Short mmCIF file of C-alpha atoms and ligand atoms in Angstrom, two decimals:
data_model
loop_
_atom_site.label_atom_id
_atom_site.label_comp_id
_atom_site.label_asym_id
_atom_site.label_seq_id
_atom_site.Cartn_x
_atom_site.Cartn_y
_atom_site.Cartn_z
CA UNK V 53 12.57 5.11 61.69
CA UNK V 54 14.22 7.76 59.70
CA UNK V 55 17.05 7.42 58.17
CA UNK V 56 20.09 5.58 59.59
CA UNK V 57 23.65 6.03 58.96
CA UNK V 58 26.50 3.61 59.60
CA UNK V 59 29.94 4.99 59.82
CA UNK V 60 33.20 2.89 59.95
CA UNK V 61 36.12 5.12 61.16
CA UNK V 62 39.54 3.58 61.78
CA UNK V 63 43.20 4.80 62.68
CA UNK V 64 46.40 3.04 63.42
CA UNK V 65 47.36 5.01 67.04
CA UNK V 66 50.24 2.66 67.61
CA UNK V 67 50.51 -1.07 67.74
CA UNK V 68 51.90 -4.06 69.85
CA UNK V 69 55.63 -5.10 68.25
CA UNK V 70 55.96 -2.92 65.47
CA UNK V 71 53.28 -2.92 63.38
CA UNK V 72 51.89 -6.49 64.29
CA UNK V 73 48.54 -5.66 65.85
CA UNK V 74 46.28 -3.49 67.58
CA UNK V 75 46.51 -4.05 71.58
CA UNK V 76 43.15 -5.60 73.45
CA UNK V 77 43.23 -2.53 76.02
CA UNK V 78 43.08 0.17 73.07
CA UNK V 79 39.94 -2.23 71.93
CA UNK V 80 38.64 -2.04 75.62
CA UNK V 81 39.18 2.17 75.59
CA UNK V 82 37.41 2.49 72.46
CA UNK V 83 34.31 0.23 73.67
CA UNK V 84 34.00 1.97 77.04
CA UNK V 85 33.93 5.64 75.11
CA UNK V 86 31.49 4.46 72.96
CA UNK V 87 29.75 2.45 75.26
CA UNK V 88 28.79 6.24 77.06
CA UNK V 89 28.37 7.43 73.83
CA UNK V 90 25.36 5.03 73.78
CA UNK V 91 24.08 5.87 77.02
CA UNK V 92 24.12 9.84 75.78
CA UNK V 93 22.23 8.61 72.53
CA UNK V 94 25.15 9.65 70.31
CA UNK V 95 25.45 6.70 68.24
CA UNK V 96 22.28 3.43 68.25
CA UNK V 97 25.12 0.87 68.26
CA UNK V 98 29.01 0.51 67.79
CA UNK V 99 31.47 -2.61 66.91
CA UNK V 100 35.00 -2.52 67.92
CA UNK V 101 37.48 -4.55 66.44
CA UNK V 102 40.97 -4.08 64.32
CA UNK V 103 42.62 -5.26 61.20
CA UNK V 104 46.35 -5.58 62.19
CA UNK V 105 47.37 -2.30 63.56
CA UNK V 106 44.67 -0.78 62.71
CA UNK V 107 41.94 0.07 65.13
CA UNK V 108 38.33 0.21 63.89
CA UNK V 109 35.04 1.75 64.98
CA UNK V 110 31.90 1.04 63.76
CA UNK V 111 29.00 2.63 64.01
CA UNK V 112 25.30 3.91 63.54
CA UNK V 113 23.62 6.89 64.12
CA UNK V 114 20.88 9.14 63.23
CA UNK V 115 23.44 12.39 62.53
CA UNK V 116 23.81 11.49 59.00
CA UNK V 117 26.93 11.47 56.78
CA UNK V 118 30.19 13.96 57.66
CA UNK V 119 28.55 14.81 61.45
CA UNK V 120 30.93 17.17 63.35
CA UNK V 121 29.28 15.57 66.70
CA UNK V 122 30.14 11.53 65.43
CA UNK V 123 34.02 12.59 63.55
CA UNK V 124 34.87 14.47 66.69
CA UNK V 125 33.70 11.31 68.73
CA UNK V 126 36.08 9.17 66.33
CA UNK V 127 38.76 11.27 66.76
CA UNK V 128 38.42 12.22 70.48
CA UNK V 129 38.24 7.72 70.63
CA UNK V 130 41.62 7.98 69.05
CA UNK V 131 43.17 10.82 71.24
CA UNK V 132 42.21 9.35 74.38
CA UNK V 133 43.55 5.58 73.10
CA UNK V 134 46.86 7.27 72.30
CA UNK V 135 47.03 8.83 75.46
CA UNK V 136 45.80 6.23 77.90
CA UNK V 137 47.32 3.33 76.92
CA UNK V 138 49.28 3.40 73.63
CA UNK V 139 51.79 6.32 75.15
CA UNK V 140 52.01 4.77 78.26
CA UNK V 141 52.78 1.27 77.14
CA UNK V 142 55.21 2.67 74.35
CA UNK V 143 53.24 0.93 71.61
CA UNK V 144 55.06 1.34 68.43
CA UNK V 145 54.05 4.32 66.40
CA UNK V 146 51.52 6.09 68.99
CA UNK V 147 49.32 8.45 67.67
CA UNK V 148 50.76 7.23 63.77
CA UNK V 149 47.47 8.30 61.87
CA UNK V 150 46.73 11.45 63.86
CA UNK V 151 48.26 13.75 61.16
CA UNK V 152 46.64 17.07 62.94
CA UNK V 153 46.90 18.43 66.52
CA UNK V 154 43.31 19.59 66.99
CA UNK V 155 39.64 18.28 65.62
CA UNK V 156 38.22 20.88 63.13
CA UNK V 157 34.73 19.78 61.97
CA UNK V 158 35.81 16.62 59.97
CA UNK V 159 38.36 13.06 60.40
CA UNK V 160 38.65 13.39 56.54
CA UNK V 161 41.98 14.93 55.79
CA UNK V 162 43.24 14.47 59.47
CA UNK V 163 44.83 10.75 58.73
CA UNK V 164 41.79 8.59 59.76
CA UNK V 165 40.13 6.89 56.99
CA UNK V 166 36.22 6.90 57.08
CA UNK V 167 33.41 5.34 54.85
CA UNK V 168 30.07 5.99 55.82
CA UNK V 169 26.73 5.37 54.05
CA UNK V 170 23.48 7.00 55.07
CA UNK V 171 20.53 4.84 53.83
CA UNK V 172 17.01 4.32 54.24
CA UNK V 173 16.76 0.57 56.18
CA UNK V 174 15.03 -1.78 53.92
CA UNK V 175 12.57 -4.57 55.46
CA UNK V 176 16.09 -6.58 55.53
CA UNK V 177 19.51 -4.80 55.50
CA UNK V 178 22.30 -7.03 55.45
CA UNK V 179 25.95 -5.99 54.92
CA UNK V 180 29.30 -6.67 54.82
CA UNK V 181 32.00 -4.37 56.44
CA UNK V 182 35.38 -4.62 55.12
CA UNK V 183 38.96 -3.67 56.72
CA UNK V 184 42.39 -4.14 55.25
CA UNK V 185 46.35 -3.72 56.58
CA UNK V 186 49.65 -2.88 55.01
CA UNK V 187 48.09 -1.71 51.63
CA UNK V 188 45.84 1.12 50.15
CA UNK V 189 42.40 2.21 48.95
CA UNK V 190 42.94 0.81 45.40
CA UNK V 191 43.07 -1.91 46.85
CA UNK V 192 39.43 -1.86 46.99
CA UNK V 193 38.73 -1.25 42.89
CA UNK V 194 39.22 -4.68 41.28
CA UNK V 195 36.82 -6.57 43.94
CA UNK V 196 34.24 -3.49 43.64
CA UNK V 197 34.30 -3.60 39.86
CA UNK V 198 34.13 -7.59 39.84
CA UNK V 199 31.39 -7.11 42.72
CA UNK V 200 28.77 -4.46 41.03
CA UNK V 201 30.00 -4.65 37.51
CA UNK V 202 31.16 -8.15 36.06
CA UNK V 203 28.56 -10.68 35.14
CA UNK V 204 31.32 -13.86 35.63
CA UNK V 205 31.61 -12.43 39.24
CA UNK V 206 27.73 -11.60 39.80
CA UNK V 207 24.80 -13.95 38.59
CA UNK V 208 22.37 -11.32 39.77
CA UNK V 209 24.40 -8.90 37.44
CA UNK V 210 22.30 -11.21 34.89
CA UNK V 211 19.80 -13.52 36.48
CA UNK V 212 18.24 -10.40 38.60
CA UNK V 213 15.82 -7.77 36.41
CA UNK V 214 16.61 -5.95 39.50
CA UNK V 215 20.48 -5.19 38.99
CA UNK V 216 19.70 -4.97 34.50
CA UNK V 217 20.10 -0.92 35.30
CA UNK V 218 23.39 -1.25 35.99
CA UNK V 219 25.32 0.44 38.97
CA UNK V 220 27.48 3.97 38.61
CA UNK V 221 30.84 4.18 40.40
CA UNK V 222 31.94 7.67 41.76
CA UNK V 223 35.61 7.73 41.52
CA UNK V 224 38.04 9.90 43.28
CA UNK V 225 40.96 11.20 41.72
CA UNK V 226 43.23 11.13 45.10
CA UNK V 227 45.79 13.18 43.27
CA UNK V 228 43.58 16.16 42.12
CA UNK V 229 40.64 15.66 44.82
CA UNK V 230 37.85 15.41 42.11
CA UNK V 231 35.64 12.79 41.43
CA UNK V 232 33.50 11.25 38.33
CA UNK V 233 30.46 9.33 37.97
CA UNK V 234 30.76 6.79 35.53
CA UNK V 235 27.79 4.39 34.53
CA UNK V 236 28.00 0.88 34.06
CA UNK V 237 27.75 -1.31 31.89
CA UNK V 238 27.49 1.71 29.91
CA UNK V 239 31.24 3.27 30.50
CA UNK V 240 33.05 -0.04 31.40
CA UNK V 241 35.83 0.39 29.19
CA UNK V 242 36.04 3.85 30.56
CA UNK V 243 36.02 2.67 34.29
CA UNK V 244 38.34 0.51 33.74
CA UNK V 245 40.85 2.71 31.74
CA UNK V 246 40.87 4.61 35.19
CA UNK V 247 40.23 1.99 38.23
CA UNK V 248 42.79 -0.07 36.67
CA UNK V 249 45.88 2.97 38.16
CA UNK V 250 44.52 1.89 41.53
CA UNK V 251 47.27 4.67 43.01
CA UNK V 252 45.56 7.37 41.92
CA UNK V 253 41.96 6.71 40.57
CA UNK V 254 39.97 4.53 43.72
CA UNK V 255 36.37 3.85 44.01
CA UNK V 256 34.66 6.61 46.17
CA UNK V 257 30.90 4.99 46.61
CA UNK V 258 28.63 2.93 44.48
CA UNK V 259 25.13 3.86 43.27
CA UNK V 260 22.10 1.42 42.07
CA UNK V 261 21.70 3.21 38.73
CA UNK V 262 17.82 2.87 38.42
CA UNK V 263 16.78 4.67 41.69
CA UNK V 264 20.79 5.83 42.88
CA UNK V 265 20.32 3.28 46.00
CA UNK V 266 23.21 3.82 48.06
CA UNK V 267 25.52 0.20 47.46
CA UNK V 268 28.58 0.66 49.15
CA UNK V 269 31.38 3.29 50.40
CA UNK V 270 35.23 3.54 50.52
CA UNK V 271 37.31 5.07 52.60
CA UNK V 272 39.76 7.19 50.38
CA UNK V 273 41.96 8.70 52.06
CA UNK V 274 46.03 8.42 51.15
CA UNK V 275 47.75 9.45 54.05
CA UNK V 276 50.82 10.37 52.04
CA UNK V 277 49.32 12.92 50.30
CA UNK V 278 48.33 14.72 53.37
CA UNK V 279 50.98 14.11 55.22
CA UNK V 280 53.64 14.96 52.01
CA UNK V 281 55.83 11.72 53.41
CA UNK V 282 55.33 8.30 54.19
CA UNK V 283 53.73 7.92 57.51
CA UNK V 284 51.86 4.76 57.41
CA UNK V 285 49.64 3.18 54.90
CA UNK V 286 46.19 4.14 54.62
CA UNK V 287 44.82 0.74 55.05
CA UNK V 288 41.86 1.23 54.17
CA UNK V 289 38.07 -0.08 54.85
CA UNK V 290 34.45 -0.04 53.35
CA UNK V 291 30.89 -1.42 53.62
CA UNK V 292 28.71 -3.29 51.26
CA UNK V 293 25.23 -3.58 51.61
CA UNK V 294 23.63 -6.98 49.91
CA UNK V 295 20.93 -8.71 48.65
CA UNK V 296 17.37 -8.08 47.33
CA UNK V 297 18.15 -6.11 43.98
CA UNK V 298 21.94 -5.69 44.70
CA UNK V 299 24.42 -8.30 44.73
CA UNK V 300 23.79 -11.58 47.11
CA UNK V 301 26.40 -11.72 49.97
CA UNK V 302 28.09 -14.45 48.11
CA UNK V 303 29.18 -12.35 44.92
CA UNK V 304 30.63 -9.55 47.64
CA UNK V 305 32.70 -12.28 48.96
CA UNK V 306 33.86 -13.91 45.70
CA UNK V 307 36.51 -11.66 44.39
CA UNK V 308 38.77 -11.96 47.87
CA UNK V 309 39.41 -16.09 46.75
CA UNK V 310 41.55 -14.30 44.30
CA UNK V 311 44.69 -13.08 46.84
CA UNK V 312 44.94 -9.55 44.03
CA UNK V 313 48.23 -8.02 44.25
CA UNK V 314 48.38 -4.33 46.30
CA UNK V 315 50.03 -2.12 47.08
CA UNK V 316 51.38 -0.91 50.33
CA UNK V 317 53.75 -4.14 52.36
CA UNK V 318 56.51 -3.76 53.97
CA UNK V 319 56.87 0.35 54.64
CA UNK V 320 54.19 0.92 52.43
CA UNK V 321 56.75 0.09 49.42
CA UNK V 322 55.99 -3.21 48.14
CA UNK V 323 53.37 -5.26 46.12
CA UNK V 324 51.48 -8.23 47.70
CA UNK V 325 48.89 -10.24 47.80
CA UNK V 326 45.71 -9.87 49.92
CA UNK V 327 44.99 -12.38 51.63
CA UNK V 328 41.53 -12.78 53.33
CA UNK V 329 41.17 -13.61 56.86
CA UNK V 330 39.43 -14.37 59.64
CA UNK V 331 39.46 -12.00 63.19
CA UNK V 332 41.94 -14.46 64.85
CA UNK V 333 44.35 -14.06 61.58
CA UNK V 334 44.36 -10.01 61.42
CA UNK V 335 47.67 -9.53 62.32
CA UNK V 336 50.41 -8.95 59.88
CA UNK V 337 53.79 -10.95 60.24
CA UNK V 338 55.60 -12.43 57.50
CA UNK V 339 57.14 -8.86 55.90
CA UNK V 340 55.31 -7.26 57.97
CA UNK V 341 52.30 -8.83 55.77
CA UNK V 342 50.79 -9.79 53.99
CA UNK V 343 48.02 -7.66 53.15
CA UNK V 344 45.06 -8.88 55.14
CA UNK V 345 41.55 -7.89 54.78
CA UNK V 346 38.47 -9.11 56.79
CA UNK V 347 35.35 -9.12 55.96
CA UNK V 348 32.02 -8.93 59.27
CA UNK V 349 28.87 -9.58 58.19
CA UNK V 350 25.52 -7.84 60.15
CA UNK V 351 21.94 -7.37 60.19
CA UNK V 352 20.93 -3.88 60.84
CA UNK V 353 17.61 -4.07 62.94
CA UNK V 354 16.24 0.04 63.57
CA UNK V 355 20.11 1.00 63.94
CA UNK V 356 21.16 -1.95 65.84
CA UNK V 357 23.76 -4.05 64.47
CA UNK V 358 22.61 -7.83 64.82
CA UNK V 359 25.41 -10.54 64.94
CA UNK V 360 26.11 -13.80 65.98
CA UNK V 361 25.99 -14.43 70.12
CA UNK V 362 24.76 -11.00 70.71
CA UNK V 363 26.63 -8.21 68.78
CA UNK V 364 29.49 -10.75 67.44
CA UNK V 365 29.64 -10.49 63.51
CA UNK V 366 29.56 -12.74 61.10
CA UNK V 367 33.53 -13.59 60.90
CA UNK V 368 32.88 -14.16 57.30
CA UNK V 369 36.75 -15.20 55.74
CA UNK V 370 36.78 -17.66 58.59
CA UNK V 371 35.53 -20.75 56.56
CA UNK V 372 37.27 -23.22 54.96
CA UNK V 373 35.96 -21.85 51.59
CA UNK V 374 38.98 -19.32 51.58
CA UNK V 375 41.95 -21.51 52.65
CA UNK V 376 42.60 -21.83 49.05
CA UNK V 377 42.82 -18.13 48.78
CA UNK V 378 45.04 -18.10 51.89
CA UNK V 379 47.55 -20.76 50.54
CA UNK V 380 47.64 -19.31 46.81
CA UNK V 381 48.31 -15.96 48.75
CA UNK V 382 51.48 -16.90 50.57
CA UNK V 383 52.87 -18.41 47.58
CA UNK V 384 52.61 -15.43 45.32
CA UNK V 385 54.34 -13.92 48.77
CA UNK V 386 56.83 -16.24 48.36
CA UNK V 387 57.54 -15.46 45.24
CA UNK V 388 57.84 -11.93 45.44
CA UNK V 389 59.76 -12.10 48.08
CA UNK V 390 62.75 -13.50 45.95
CA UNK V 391 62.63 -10.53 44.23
CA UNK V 392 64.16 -8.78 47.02
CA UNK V 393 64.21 -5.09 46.59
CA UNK V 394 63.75 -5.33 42.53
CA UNK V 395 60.89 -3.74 40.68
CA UNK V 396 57.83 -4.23 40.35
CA UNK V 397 58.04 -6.12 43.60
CA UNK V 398 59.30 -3.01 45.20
CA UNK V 399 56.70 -0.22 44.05
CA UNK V 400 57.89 1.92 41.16
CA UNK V 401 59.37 5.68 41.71
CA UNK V 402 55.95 7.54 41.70
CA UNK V 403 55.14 6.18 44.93
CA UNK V 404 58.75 5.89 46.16
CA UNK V 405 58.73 9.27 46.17
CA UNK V 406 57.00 9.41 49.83
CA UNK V 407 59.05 6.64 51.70
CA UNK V 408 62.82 7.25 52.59
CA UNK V 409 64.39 6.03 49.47
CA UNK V 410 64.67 9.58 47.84
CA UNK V 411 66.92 10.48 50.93
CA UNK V 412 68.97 7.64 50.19
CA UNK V 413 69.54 8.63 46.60
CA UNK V 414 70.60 12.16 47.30
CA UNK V 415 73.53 10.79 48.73
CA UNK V 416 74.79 9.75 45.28
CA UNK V 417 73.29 13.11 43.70
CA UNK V 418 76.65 14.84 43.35
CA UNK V 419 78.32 11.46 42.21
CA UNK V 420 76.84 10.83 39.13
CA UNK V 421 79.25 11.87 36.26
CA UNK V 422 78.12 12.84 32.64
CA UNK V 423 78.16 10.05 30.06
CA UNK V 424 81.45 10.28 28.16
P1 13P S 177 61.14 2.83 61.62
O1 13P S 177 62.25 3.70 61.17
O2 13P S 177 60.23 3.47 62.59
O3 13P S 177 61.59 1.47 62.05
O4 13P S 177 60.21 2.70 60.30
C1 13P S 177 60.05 1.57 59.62
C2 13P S 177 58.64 1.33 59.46
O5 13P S 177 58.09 0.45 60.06
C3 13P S 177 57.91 2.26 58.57
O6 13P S 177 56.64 2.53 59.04
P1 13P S 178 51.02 0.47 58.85
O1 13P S 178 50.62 1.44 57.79
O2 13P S 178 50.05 -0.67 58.95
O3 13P S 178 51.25 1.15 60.14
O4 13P S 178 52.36 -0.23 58.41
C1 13P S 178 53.51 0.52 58.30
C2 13P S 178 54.68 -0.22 57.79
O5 13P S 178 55.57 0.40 57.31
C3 13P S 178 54.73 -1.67 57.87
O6 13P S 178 55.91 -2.19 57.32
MG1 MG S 179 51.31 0.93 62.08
MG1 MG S 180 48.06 -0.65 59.43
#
């Protein structure tokens, strides 16, 4: 077959007490939409599941990368969700992502958050698709640089003549809406100097170096910057593709038994740890948190996603291999937690600047006497 493209596009509409979790009739909506959509021969295949609140469609298709025809499909999804059954049950937050009134052409810059990769299917194409709550696309940078560019993370990074090229990292500048290709291990230091501000500077997509293979794609998007105010955090996802000449499915999942600190808990104002999960765990409680990410593995077989019992993924976090990760997580929670409302477990000013806090401090604007 020609090429095939797999697109993951995912909005919080509104959510079951507060911003706990995504209700199972929005998940039943979104299947039976896309279920037609299959029927018309819009998309080969589609996966619909959530991470927290957030409501996630995956799929493949033959329409390539930024198609009018599969974004308005996302985005109708979401419209008729919020209208059949998150209005009418009064979810929390209904229609929270959709920052526009009508479609025009493309999801990006409209509040979803989309990663998509167009590739060429190799004889085997396994991947990894990956969805976090309560934090932000930076949130993505330290696993991505541990996955594709550290050696202590990767084996294949040295054991694989594969990989020696290297891998280049497109990074976005959310702030200015430019990006730069930086080439690794060539311009480490460089990549880090910038993935390391993980508000501003956030992995983009991931190239093989030697023949600029397509490795993996982030969705980017910082709703606060469209929006101008805190409306939700961007919660972002991505997908991974593995093995033969990139790295195994093993070194993807490494980095997440490290619980990293983010940012975005608790109205999108506080650091925490993510904490990797299986399906049955993505739901966010404890401070409205932690973070959670999961992490479904497929087969793509000529556009079809192959899982487990039929079209099930691979629930990959759900293995005793990360309950170390899990209980190390809600300690660090712990801990920040007794820092109450003091810096740098609340987020610094920068990103204060989009939540309500600045509305609280103009109150003492006109207070504030000059130092005698
Ligand atoms: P509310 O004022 O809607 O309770 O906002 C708090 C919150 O959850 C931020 O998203
Ligand atoms: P979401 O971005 O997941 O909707 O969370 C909002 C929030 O403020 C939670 O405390
Ligand atoms: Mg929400
Ligand atoms: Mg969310």
């Amino acid at each position: 077959m020609s090429s095939v493209t797999i697109s993951l596009i995912k909005a919080d509409v509104g959510s079951l007490c507060g911003h706990h979790i995504v209700h199972p009739k929005q998940i039943e909506v979104a299947q039976e939409f896309l279920e037609k959509a299959k029927v018309r021969g819009i998309v080969l295949d589609y996966y619909v599941f959530n991470c927290g609140d957030d409501l996630e469609l995956l799929m493949t298709h033959e329409e390539g990368e930024n198609s009018q025809r599969i974004h308005e499909l996302a985005w109708n999804i979401f419209k008729e969700v919020t209208e059949k059954v998150s209005k009418p049950l009064k979810l929390y937050a209904a229609g929270q992502d959709l920052l526009k009134e009508t479609f025009s052409g493309n999801v990006k810059g409209m509040g979803p958050g989309v990663a998509e990769i167009e590739i060429e299917e190799r004889p085997s194409e396994p991947f990894v698709v990956f969805a976090a709550d309560k934090t932000e696309p930076g949130a993505w940078n330290l696993p991505l640089y541990k996955i594709f560019a550290d050696p202590s993370n990767t084996a294949g990074l040295v054991i694989d003549p594969n990989m020696h090229g290297g891998f280049s990292f497109r990074v976005m500048d959310v702030k200015k809406g430019k990006y730069v290709d930086l080439e690794c291990p060539k311009e480490i230091y460089e990549l880090v100097a910038l993935i390391g501000t993980t508000g501003r500077y956030v992995i983009d997509r991931i190239y093989r170096s030697e023949d600029k293979l397509l490795a993996a794609v982030a969705s980017t998007s910082r709703l606060s910057l469209i929006a101008g105010k805190y409306v939700g955090k961007d919660d972002p996802c991505m997908i991974v593709r593995a093995q033969h000449g990139l790295p195994a499915v093993g070194e993807i999942l490494a980095p997440f038994g490290f619980p990293h600190l983010v940012a975005g808990w608790m109205r999108g104002s506080h650091n925490g740890p993510l904490i990797p999960v299986g399906l049955k765990d993505a739901r966010c409680t404890f401070f409205d948190g932690p973070p959670r990410v999961v992490g479904l593995g497929f087969q793509l077989s000529n556009g079809k996603l192959v899982g487990l019992k039929g079209k099930e993924p691979a629930d990959i976090f759900e293995d005793v291999a990360f309950d170390g990760a899990r209980r190390k997580g809600m300690e660090i929670a712990d801990y920040l937690r007794r820092h109450g409302e003091f810096m740098p477990a609340r987020l610094g000013p920068e990103e204060m600047e989009y939540t309500t806090l600045p509305d609280v401090l103009k109150k003492l604007e006109e207070r504030f006497a000059e130092e005698k």
